[in-house]
Coordinates of C-alpha atoms in Angstrom, one line a residue:
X1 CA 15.6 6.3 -12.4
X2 CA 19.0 5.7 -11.1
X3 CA 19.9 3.0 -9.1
X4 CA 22.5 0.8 -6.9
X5 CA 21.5 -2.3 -8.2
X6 CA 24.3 -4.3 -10.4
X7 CA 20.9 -6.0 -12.0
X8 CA 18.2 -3.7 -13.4
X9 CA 14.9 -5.3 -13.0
X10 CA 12.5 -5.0 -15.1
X11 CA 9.3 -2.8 -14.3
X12 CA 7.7 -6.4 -14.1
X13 CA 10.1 -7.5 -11.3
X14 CA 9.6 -4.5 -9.1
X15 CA 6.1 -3.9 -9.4
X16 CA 4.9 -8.0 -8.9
X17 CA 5.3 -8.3 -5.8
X18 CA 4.2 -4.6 -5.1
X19 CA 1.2 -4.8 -6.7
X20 CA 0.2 -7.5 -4.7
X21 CA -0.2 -5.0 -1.7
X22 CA -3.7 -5.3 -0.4
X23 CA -2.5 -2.9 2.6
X24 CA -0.9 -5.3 4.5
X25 CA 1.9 -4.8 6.7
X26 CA 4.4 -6.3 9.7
X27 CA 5.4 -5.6 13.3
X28 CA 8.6 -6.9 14.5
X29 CA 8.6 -5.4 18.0
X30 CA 6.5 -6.5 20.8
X31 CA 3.6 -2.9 21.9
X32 CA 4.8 0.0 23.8
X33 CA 3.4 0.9 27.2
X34 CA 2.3 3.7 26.3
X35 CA 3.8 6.2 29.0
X36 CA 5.0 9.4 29.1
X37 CA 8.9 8.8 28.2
X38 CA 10.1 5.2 28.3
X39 CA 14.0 4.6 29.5
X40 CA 16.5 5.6 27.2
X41 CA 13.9 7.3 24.1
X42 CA 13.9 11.4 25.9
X43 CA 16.7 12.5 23.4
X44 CA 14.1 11.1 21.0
X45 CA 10.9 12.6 22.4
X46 CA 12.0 16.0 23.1
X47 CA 13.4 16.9 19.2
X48 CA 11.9 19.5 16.9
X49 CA 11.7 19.5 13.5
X50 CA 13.6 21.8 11.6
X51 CA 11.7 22.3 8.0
X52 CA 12.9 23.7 5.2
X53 CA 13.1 23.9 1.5
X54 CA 12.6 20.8 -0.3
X55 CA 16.4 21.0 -2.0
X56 CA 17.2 19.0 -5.2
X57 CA 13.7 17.8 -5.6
X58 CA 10.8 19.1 -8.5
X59 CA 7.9 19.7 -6.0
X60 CA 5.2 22.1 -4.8
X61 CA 6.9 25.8 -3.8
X62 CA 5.0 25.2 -0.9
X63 CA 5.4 22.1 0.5
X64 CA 8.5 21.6 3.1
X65 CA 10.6 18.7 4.6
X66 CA 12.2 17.8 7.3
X67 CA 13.3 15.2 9.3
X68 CA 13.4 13.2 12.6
X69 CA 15.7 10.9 14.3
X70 CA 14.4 7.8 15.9
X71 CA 16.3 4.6 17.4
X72 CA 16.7 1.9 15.1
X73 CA 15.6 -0.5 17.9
X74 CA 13.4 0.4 20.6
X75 CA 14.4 -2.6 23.3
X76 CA 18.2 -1.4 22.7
X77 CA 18.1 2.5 22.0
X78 CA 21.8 3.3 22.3
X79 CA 22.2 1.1 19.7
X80 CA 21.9 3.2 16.6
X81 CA 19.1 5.4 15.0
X82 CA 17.1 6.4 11.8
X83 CA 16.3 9.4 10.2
X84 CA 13.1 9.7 8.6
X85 CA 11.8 11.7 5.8
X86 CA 9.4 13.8 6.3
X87 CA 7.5 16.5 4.2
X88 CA 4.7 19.1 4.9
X89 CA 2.3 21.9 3.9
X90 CA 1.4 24.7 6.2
X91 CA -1.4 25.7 7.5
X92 CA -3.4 28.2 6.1
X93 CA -4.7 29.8 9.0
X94 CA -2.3 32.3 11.4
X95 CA -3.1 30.0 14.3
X96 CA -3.3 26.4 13.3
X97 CA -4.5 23.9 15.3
X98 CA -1.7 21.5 15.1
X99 CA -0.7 18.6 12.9
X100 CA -2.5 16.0 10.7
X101 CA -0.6 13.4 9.9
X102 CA -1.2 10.9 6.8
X103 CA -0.1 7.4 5.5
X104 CA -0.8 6.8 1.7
X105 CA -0.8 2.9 2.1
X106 CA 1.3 0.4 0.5
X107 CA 3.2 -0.8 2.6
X108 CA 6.5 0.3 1.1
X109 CA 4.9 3.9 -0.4
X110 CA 6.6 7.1 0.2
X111 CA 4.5 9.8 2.0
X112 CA 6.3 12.5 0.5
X113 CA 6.3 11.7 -2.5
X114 CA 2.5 11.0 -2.6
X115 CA 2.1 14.0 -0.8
X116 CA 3.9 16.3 -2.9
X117 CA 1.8 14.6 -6.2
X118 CA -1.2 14.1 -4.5
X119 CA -1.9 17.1 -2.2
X120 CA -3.9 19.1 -3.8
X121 CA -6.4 16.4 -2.2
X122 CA -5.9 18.0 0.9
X123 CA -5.9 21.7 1.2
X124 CA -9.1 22.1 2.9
X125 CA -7.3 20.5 5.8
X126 CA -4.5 22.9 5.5
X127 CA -8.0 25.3 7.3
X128 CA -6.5 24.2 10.3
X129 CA -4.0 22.2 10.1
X130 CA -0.1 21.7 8.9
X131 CA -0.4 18.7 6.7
X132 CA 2.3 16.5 6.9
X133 CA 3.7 13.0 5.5
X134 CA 6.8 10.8 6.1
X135 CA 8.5 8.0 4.2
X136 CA 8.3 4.8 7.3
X137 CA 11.6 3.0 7.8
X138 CA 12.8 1.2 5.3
X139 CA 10.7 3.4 2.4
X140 CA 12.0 6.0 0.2
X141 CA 14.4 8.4 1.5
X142 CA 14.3 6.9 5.3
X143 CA 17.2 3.8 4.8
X144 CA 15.3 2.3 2.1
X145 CA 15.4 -1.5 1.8
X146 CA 16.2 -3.6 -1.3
X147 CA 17.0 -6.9 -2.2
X148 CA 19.2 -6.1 -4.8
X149 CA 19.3 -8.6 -7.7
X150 CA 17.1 -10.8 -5.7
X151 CA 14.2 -9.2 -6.7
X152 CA 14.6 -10.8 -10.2
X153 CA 14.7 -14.4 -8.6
X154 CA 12.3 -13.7 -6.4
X155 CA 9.8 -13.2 -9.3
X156 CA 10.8 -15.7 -11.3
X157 CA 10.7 -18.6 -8.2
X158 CA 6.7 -17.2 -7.4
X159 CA 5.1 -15.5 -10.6
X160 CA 4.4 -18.9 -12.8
X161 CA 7.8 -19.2 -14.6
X162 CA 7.5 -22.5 -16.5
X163 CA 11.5 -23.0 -15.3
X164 CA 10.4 -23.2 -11.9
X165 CA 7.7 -25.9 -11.1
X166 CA 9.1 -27.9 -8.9
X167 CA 8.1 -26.8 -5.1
X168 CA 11.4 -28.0 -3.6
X169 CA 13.1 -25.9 -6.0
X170 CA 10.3 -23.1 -5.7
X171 CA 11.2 -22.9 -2.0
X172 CA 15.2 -23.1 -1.9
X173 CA 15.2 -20.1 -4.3
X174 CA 13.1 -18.2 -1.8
X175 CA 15.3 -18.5 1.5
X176 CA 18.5 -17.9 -1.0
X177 CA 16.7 -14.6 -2.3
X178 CA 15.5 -13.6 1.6
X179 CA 19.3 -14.1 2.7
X180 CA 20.6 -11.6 -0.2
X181 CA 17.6 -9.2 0.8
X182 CA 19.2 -9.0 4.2
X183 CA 22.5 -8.9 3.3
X184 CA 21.6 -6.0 1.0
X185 CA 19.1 -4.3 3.3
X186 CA 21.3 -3.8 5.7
X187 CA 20.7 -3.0 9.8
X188 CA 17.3 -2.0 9.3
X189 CA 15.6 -5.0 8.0
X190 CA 15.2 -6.5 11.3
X191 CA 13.5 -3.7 12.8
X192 CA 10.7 -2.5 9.7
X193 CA 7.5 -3.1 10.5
X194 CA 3.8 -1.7 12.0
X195 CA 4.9 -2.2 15.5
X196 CA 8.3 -0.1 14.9
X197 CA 6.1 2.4 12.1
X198 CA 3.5 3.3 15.0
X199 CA 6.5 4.4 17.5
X200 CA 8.1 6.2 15.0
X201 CA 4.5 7.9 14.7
X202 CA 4.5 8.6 18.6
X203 CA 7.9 10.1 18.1
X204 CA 7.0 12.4 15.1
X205 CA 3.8 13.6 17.2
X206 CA 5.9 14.7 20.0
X207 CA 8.4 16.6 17.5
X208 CA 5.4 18.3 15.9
X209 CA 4.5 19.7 18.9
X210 CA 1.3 17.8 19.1
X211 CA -1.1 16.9 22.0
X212 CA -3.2 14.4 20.1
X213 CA -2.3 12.3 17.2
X214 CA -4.6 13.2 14.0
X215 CA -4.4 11.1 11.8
X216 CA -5.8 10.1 7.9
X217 CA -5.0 6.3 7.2
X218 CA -5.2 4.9 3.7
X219 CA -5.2 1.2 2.9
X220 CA -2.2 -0.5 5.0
X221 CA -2.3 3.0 6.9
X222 CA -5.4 2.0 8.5
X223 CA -3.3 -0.6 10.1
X224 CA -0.5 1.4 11.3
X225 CA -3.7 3.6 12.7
X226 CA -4.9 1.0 14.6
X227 CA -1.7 -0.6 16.1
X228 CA -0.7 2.7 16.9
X229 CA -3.7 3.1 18.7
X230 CA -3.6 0.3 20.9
X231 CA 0.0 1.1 21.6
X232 CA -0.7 4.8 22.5
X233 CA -4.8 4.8 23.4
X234 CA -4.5 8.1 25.3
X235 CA -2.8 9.5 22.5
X236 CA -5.4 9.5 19.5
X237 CA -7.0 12.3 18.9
X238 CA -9.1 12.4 15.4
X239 CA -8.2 9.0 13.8
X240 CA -10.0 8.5 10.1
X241 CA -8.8 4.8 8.5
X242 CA -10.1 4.7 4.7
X243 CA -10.2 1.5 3.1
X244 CA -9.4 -0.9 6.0
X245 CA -7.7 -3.8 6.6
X246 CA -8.0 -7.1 8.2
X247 CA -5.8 -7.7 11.8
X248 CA -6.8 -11.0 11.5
X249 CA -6.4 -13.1 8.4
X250 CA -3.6 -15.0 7.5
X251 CA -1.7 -13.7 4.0
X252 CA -2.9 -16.8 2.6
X253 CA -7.1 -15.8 2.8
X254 CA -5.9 -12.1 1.9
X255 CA -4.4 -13.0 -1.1
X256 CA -7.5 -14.9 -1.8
X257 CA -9.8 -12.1 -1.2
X258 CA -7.6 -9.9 -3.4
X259 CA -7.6 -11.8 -6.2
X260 CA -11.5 -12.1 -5.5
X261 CA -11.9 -8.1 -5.2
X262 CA -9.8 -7.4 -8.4
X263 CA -11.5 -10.1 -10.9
X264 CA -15.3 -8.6 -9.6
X265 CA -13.1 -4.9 -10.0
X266 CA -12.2 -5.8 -13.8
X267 CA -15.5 -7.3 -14.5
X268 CA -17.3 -4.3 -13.8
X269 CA -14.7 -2.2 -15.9
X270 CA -15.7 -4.6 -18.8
X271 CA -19.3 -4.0 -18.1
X272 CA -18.3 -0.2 -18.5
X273 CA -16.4 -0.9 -21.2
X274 CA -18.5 -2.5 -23.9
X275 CA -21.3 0.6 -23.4
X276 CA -18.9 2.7 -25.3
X277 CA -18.1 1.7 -28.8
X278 CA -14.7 2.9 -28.7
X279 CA -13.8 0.1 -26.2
X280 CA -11.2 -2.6 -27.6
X281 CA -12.7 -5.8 -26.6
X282 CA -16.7 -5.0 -28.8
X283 CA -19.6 -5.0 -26.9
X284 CA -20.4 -8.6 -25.3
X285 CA -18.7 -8.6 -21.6
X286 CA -18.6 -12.1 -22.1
X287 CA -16.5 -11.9 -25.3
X288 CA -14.4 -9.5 -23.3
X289 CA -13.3 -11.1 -20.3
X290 CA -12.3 -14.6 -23.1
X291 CA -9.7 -12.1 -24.9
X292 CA -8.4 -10.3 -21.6
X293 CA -7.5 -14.0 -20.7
X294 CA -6.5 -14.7 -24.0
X295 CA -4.3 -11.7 -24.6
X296 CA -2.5 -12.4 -21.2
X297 CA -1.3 -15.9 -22.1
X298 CA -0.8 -14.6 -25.3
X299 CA 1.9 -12.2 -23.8
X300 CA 3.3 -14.5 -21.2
X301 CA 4.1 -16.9 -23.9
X302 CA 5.5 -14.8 -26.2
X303 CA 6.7 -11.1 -24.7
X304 CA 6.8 -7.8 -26.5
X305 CA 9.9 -5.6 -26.0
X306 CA 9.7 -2.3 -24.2
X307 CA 11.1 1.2 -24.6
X308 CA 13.4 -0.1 -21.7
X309 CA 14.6 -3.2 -23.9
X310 CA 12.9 -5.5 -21.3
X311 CA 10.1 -7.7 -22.2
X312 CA 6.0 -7.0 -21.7
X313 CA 4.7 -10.2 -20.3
X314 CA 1.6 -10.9 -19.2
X315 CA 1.9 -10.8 -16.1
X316 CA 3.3 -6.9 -16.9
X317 CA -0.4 -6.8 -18.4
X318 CA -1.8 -8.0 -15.0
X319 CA 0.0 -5.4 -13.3
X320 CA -1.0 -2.5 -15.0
X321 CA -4.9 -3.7 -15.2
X322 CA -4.5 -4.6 -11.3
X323 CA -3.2 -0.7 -10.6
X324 CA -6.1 0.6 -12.7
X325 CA -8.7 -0.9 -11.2
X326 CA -8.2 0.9 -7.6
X327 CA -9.9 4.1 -9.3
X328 CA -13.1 4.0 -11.3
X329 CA -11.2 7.3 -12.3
X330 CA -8.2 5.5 -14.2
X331 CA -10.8 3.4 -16.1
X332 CA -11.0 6.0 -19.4
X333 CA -7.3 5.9 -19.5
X334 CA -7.2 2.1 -18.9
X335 CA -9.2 1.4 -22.1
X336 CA -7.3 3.5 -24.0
X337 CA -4.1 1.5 -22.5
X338 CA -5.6 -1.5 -23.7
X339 CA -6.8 -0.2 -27.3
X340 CA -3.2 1.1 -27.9
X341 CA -2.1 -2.7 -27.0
X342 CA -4.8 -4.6 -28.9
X343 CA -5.0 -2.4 -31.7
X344 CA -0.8 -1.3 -32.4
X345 CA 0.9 -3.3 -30.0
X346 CA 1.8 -0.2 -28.0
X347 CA 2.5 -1.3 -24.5
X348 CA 3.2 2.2 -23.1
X349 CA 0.1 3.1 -21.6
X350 CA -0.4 0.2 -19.6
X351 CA 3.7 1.0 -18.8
X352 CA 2.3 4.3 -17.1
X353 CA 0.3 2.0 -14.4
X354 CA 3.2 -0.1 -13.3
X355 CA 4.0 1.4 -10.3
X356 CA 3.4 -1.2 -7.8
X357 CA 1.8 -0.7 -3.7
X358 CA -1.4 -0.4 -2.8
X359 CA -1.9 3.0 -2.1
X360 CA -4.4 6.3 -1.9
X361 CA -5.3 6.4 -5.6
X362 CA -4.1 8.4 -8.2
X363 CA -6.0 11.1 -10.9
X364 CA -3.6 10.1 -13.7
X365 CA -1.0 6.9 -13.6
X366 CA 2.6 7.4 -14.0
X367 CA 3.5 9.2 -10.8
X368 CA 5.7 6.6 -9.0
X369 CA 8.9 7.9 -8.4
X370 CA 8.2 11.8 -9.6
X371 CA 11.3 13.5 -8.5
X372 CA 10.5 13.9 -5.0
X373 CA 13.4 11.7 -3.6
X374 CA 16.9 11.6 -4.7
X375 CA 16.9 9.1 -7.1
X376 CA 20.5 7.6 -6.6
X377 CA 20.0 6.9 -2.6
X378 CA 16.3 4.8 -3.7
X379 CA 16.9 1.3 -5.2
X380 CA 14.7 0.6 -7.8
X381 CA 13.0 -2.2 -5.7
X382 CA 12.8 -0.3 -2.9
X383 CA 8.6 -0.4 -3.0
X384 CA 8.2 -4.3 -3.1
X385 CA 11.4 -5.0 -1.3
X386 CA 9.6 -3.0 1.8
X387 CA 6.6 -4.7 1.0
X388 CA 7.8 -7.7 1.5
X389 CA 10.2 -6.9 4.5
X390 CA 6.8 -5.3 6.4
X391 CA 4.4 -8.3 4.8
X392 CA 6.7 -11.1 6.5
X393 CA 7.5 -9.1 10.0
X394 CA 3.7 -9.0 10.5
X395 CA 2.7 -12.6 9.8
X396 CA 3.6 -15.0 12.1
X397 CA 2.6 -18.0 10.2
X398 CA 5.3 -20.1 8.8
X399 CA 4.6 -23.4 7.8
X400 CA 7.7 -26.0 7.6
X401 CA 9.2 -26.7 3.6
X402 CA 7.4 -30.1 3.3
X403 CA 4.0 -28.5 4.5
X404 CA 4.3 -25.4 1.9
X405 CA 5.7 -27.8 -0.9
X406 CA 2.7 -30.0 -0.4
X407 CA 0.2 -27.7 -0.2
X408 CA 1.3 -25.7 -3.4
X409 CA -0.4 -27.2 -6.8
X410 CA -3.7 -27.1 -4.4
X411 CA -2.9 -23.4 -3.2
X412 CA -2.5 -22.5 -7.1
X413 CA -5.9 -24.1 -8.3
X414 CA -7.3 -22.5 -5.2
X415 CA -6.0 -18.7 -6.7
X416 CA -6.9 -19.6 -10.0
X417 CA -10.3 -20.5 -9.3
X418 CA -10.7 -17.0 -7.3
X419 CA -9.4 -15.1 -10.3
X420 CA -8.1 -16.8 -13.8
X421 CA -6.8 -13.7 -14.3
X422 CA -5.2 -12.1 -11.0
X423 CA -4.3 -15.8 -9.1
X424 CA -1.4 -16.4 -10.4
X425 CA 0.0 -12.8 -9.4
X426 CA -1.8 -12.9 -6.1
X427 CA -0.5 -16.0 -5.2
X428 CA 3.0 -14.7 -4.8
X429 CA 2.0 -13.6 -1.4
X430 CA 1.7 -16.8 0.4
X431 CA 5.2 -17.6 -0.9
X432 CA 7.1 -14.6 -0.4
X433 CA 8.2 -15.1 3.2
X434 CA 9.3 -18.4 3.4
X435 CA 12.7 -18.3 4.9
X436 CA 12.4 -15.0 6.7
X437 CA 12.2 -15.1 10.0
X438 CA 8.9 -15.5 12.1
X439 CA 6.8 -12.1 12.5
X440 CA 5.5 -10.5 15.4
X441 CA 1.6 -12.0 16.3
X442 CA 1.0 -8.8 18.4
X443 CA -1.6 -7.3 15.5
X444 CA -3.5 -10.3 15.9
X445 CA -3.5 -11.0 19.4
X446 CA -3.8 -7.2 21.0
X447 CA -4.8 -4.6 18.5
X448 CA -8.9 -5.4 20.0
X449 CA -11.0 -3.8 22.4
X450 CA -9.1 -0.1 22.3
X451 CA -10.1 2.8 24.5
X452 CA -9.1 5.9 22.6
X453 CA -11.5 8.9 21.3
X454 CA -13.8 7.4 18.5
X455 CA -12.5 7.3 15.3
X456 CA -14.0 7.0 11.6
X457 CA -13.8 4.0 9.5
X458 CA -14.5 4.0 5.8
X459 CA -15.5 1.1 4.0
X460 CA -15.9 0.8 -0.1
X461 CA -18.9 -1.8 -1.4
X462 CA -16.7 -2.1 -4.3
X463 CA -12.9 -2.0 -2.8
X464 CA -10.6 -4.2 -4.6
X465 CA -8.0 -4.9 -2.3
X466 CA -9.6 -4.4 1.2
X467 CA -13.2 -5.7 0.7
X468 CA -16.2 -4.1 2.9
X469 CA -15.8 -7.0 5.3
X470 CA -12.7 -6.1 6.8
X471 CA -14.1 -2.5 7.8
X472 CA -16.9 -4.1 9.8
X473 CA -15.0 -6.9 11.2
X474 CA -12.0 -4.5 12.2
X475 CA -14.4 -1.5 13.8
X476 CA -16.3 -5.1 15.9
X477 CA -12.7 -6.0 17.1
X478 CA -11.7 -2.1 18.1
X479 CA -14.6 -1.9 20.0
X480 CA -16.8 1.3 21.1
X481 CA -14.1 4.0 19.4
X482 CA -15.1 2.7 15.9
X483 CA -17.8 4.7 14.0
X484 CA -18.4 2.8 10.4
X485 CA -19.3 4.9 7.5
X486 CA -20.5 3.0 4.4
X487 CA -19.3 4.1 0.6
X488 CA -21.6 2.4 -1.6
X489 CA -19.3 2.7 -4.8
X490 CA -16.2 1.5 -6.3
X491 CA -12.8 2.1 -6.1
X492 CA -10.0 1.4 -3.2
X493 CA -10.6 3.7 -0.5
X494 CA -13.2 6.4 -0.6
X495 CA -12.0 9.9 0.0
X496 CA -10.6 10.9 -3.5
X497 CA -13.4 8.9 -5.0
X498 CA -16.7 10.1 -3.2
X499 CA -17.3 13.7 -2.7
X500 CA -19.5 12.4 0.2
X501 CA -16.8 10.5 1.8
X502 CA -14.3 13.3 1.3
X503 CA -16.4 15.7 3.0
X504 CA -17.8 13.4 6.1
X505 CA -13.8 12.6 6.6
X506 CA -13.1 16.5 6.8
X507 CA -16.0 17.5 9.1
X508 CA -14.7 15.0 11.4
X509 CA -10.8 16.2 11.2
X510 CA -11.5 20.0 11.0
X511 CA -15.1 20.1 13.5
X512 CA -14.7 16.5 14.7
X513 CA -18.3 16.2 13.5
X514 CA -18.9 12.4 12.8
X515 CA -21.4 10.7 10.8
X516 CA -23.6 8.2 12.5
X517 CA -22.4 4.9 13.3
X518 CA -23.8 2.8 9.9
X519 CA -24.7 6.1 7.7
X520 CA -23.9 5.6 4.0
X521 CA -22.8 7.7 1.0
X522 CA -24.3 6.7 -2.1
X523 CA -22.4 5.5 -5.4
X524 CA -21.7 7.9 -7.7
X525 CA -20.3 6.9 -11.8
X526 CA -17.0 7.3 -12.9
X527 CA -16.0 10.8 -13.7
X528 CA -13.9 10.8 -17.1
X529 CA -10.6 11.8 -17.6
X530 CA -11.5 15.5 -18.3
X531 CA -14.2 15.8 -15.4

């Protein structure tokens, strides 16, 4: 991929901090009141999309973009705009019912591109409805952020480096690597975020055409769901948030319960693993789990090169394992990854699952960046450089230098005892926004108690990154709207994963049929590679 970058980071650098994901995601702007047209946004509201062929890009005949042009800050309209991405399949049927609209997670994941690899997941919908995807601000092809060759001292200051122990020094290299992320991110740093995302949304719905908003959430877009819905309550149609997050939790406890969600994740895959005699590690799960550990130290002590003449750490290792684990799908082809490791020293199979986010999962790793944007306007960081920028909008929690500096040997014993494996790459969370500015508390204090049509929340037993919890605790604090239905299996998210779930979430978008409040779809086991 080509970038703008003077530094090129390395495929550990950009996919650390994105990795880390767990669908959260930032607000910068206080709610909108939800009327009609507010002052100043009607050139916004009344634009139409003008789709067409997807030029220069290696996708679908079918699928179509477009774009739409929103302000870059709401409170000051006249004082520049955006143009987002978007991207589209048709509708099948002569008279189509409107739009669905979908967010693939992340934060910092491009809808079109996801769409345009992943769509296939979704042609039923296309029975009634145009499916359609956009890139939020600040991701992909809509002013993409980046923090340039920050990136690199941003993961060295927070991933473990051995150079960099000292909290004081920890600290100083953050709010130096947040002031180059600004200068490099230019205008629209200030103003990425859930709060901004959802008003984009409201716009996008009124170019569409749309009465309603319908809407398929994934991971962090079951957030930008939900604050969308408390902005714009008489606006929702049929809302479905798969794989939900907390509104509550500060990045600290998420982090925690991430690292938590993907050791129980890669214990289960060991389980899988030592049934099958092909499996690298023999056939004690014990045994197992020892040389995981011991081949990640192994790697962060002493590096393998790479195809891209950077190193394979293990923390690279980490990554890969972490991206995995999201699909009980992926597991086939993550043994083999880790065979080809253990056996030849052949990192390019876990290569294939760097790709960072936390987004809808994938059949087959290695789709990240597929040709769907142009590849010169996208830094190479773009994906955890938004992740950050959205993270830290959202969070209003920021504890003063002396109380982060210490706290930070006990917040490192506290992530290694959740996960000796995934701590030390969770914990890069907590850390990431010192010196940013102070984010929005609006998702804590007022996305509760909506009144909007009932919408369809789906929880995984076994979700990695947004653990069953959250869905109950989130559908409590919406209130009567929230209908819960229960995946008892594994994976992050439920809909590619659970022929149950995928069909319950498409009654309910095509009929508007909903499951009872509480009903359940049973686990079903890993389909291989070649199911």
């Amino acid at each position: 991929m080509l970038v703008k970058l003077s530094t090129r980071p390395s495929a550990r650098r950009c996919a650390v901090t994105g990795a880390l994901g767990l669908a959260l995601l930032g607000a910068g702007l206080p709610a909108a009141t939800g009327g009609d047209t507010e002052p100043g946004l009607a050139r916004f509201h009344d634009q139409k999309i003008t789709w067409s062929a997807c030029e220069g890009m290696d996708v679908p005949e079918d699928l179509q973009c477009g774009k739409v042009t929103v302000p870059l800050d709401y409170d000051r309209p006249k004082a520049g705009t955006l143009d987002l991405a978007l991207a589209r399949y048709r509708a099948t049927t002569g008279d189509p019912r409107g739009s669905v609209l979908l967010n693939f997670g992340g934060p910092g994941g491009s809808g079109v591109t996801e769409l345009s690899s992943g769509g296939e997941e979704f042609m039923h919908l296309t029975n009634a409805y145009d499916v359609v995807s956009f890139d939020p601000r600040g991701v992909g092809r809509s002013s993409p952020v980046t923090c340039g060759p920050a990136t690199v001292d941003i993961m060295e200051a927070t991933d473990g480096d051995e150079r960099f122990t000292d909290p004081e020094d920890v600290l100083r290299r953050l709010r130096d690597a947040a002031a180059e992320c600004a200068r490099h991110s230019g205008p629209v740093l200030p103003h990425i975020g859930t709060v901004d995302a959802a008003r984009d949304m409201e716009v996008i719905r009124r170019a569409l055409g749309d009465d309603r908003l319908n809407y398929l959430g994934f991971s962090y877009g079951t957030r930008l769901g939900a604050v969308y819905a408390a902005q714009f309550p008489d606006k929702v149609g049929r809302m479905v948030l798969d794989g939900v997050d907390t509104l509550t939790e500060p990045l600290t406890e998420q982090g925690l319960a991430g690292a938590r969600g993907q050791q129980t994740a890669l214990e289960n895959f060991l389980d899988w693993c030592v049934e099958d005699i092909a499996c690298p590690f023999g056939q004690d799960a014990r045994q197992a789990r020892r040389q995981i550990e011991q081949v990640i130290a192994s790697l962060d002590e002493d590096p393998v090169p790479t195809g891209f003449g950077e190193p394979f750490t293990g923390q690279d290792m980490v990554g890969a394992i972490g991206q995995a684990l999201y699909s009980e799908e992926l597991w086939p082809l993550l043994q083999r990854a880790l065979a080809q490791l253990m056996e030849d020293g052949d990192t390019r199979g876990l290569e294939r699952f760097v790709a960072g986010g936390v987004t809808f999962p994938v059949r087959a790793p290695g789709r990240a960046g597929g040709g769907l944007t142009d590849e010169e306007d996208v830094p190479m960081d773009n994906l955890p450089a938004a992740l950050m920028a959205i993270n830290c909008a959202d969070d209003p929690d920021r504890p003063t230098t002396g109380q982060v500096a210490g706290s930070l040997d006990r917040l490192r014993a506290r992530y290694e005892e959740a996960s000796p494996v995934f701590g030390r790459y969770r914990l890069t969370q907590v850390l990431m926004c010192h010196g940013r500015p102070k984010g929005t508390d609006y998702i804590r204090e007022d996305v509760k108690d909506l009144d909007t049509a009932r919408m369809l929340l789906v929880g995984t037993r076994g979700d990695p990154a947004t653990p069953y919890r959250w869905t109950v605790e989130t559908a409590e604090r919406l209130g009567a709207p929230a209908v819960v239905l229960d995946n008892k299996g594994e994976g992050h998210t439920g809909y590619a994963s659970s022929e149950c779930v995928h069909r319950k979430v498409d009654d309910f978008l095509l009929y508007g049929s909903l499951p009872a409040d509480g009903s359940s779809c049973g686990s079903a086991a890993p389909r291989s590679e070649d199911d």
